[in-house]
Coordinates of N, CA and C in Angstrom, one line a residue:
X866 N 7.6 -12.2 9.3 CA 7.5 -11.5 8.1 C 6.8 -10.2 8.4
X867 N 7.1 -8.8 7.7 CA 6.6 -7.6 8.0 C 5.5 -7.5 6.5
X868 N 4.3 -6.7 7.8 CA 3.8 -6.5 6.1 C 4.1 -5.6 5.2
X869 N 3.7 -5.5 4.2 CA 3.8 -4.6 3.3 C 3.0 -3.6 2.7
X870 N 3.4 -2.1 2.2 CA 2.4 -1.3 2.4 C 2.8 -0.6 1.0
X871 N 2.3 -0.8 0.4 CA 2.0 -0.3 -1.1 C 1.7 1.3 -1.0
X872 N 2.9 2.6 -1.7 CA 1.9 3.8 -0.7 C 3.1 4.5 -2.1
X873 N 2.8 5.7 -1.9 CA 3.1 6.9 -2.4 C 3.0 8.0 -2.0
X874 N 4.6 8.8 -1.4 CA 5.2 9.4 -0.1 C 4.3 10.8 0.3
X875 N 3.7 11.4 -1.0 CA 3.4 12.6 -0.9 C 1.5 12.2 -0.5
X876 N 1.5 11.1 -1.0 CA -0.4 11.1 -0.4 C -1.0 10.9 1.1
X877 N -1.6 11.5 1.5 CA -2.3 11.9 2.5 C -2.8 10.6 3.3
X878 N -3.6 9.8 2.5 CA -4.2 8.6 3.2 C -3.2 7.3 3.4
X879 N -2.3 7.6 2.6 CA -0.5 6.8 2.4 C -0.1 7.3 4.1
X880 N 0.1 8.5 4.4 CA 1.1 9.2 5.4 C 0.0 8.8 6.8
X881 N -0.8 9.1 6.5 CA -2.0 8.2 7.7 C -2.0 6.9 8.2
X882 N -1.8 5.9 6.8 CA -1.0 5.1 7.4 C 0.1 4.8 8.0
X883 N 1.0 5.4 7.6 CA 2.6 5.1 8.3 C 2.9 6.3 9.3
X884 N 1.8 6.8 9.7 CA 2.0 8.0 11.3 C 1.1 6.6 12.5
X885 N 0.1 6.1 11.9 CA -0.2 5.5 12.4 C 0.8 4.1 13.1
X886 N 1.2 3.4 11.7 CA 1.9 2.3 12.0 C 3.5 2.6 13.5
X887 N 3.5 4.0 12.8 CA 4.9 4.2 13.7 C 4.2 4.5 15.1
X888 N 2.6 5.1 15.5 CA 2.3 5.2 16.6 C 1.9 3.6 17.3
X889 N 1.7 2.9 16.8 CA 1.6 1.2 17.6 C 2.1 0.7 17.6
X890 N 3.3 1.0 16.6 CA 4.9 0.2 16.7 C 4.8 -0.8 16.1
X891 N 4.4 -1.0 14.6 CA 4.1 -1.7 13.6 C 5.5 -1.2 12.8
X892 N 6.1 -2.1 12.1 CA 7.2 -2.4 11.4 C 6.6 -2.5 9.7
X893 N 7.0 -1.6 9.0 CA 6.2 -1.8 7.8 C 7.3 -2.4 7.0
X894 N 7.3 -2.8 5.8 CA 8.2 -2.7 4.3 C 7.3 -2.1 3.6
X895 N 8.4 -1.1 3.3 CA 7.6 0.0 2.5 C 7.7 -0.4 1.3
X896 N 6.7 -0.3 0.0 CA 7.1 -0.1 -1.7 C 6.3 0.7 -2.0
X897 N 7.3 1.6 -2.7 CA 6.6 2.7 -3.8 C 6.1 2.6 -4.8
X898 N 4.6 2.8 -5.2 CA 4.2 2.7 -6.6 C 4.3 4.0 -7.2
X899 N 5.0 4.1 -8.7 CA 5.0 5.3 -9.2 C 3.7 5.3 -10.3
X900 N 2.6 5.9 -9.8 CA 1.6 6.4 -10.4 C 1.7 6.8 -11.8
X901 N 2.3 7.5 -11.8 CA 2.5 8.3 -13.1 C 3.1 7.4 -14.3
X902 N 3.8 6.3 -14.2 CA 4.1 5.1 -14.2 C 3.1 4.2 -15.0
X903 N 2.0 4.1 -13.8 CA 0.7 3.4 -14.1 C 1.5 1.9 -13.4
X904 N 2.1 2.2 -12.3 CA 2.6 0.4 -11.6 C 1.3 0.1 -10.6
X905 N 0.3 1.2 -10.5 CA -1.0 0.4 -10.1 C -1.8 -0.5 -11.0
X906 N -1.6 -0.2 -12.4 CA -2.1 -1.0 -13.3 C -1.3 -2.0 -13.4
X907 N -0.6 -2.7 -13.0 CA -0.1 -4.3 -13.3 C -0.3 -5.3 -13.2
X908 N -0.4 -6.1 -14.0 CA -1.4 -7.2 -13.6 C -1.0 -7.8 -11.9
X909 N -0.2 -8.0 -11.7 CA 0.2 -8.5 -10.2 C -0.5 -7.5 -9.2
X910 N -0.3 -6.3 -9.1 CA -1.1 -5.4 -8.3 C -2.4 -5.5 -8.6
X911 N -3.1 -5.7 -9.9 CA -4.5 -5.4 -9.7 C -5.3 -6.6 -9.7
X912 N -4.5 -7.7 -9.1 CA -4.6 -9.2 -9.0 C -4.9 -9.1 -6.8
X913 N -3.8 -8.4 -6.6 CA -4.0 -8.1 -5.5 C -5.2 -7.2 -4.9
X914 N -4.9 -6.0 -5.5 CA -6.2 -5.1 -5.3 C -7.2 -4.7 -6.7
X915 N -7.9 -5.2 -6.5 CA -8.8 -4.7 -8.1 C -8.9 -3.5 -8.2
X916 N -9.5 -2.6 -7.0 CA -9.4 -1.8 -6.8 C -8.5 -0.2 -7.4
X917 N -6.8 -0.9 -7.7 CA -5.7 -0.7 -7.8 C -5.8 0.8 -7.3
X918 N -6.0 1.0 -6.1 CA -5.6 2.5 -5.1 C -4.6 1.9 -4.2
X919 N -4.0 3.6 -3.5 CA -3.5 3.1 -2.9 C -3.6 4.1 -1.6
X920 N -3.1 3.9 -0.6 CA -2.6 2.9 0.2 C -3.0 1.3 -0.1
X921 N -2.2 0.3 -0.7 CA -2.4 -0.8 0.0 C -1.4 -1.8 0.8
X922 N -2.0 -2.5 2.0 CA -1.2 -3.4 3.2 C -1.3 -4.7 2.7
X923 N -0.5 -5.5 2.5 CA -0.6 -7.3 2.3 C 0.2 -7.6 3.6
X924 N -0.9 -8.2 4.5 CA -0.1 -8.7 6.2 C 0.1 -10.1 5.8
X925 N 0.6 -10.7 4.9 CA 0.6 -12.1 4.8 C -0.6 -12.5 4.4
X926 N -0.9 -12.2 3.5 CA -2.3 -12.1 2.6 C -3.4 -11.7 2.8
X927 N -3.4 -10.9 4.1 CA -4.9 -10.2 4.1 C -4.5 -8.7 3.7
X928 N -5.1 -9.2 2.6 CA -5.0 -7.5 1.7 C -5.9 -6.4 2.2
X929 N -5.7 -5.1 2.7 CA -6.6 -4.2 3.0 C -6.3 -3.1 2.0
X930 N -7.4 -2.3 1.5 CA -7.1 -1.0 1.0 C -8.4 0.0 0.8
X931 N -7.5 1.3 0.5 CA -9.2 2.3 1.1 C -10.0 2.3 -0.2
X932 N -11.1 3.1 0.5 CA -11.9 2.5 -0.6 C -12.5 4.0 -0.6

Protein backbone atom coordinates (compact mmCIF):
# COMPACT_ATOMS: atom_id res chain seq x y z
CA UNK A 1 0.00 0.00 0.00
CA UNK A 2 1.40 3.64 -0.95
CA UNK A 3 1.07 6.24 1.38
CA UNK A 4 -0.89 9.05 1.15
CA UNK A 5 -0.16 12.66 1.00
CA UNK A 6 -2.83 15.12 1.74
CA UNK A 7 -1.25 18.41 -0.23
CA UNK A 8 -2.27 21.35 -2.28
CA UNK A 9 -0.31 21.76 -5.68
CA UNK A 10 0.55 25.43 -5.47
CA UNK A 11 2.00 25.27 -1.55
CA UNK A 12 5.52 25.31 -0.97
CA UNK A 13 5.93 22.96 2.06
CA UNK A 14 3.24 20.50 -0.14
CA UNK A 15 6.01 20.72 -3.31
CA UNK A 16 8.95 19.92 -0.59
CA UNK A 17 7.32 17.11 -0.01
CA UNK A 18 6.85 15.56 -3.30
CA UNK A 19 10.55 16.89 -4.77
CA UNK A 20 11.60 15.05 -1.99
CA UNK A 21 9.57 11.84 -2.28
CA UNK A 22 10.47 11.74 -6.01
CA UNK A 23 14.26 12.21 -4.85
CA UNK A 24 14.23 8.69 -2.71
CA UNK A 25 11.95 7.07 -4.87
CA UNK A 26 8.95 7.06 -2.68
CA UNK A 27 5.62 6.33 -4.51
CA UNK A 28 3.01 8.74 -3.14
CA UNK A 29 -1.02 8.77 -3.74
CA UNK A 30 -1.63 11.94 -4.03
CA UNK A 31 -5.15 13.79 -2.72
CA UNK A 32 -6.03 17.18 -3.07
CA UNK A 33 -7.60 19.23 -0.37
CA UNK A 34 -9.48 22.26 -1.71
CA UNK A 35 -8.92 24.78 0.92
CA UNK A 36 -11.11 27.25 -0.09
CA UNK A 37 -13.61 24.44 0.24
CA UNK A 38 -12.77 24.15 3.89
CA UNK A 39 -12.09 19.96 3.09
CA UNK A 40 -9.38 20.52 5.88
CA UNK A 41 -12.25 21.06 8.16
CA UNK A 42 -13.94 17.66 7.95
CA UNK A 43 -14.58 15.71 10.45
CA UNK A 44 -12.53 12.63 8.92
CA UNK A 45 -9.49 14.88 8.19
CA UNK A 46 -9.48 16.67 11.48
CA UNK A 47 -9.93 13.18 13.16
CA UNK A 48 -6.74 12.46 11.40
CA UNK A 49 -4.88 15.62 11.85
CA UNK A 50 -6.19 18.06 14.52
CA UNK A 51 -4.06 20.13 13.46
CA UNK A 52 -5.98 20.21 9.93
CA UNK A 53 -2.78 21.72 7.82
CA UNK A 54 -1.41 20.59 5.24
CA UNK A 55 1.03 18.87 3.93
CA UNK A 56 -0.34 15.74 5.42
CA UNK A 57 1.31 11.77 4.97
CA UNK A 58 -0.90 8.75 6.41
CA UNK A 59 1.94 5.70 5.73
CA UNK A 60 -0.54 3.19 6.98
CA UNK A 61 -1.41 5.07 9.99
CA UNK A 62 1.42 6.98 11.01
CA UNK A 63 0.19 10.27 10.40
CA UNK A 64 2.89 13.09 10.04
CA UNK A 65 2.24 16.80 9.41
CA UNK A 66 4.04 20.21 9.68
CA UNK A 67 3.65 22.03 12.33
Amino acid sequence: MTPVLYYLPPSPPCRSVLLLAKMIGVELELKVLNVAEGEQLKPNFVEMNPQHCIPTLDDHGLVLWER
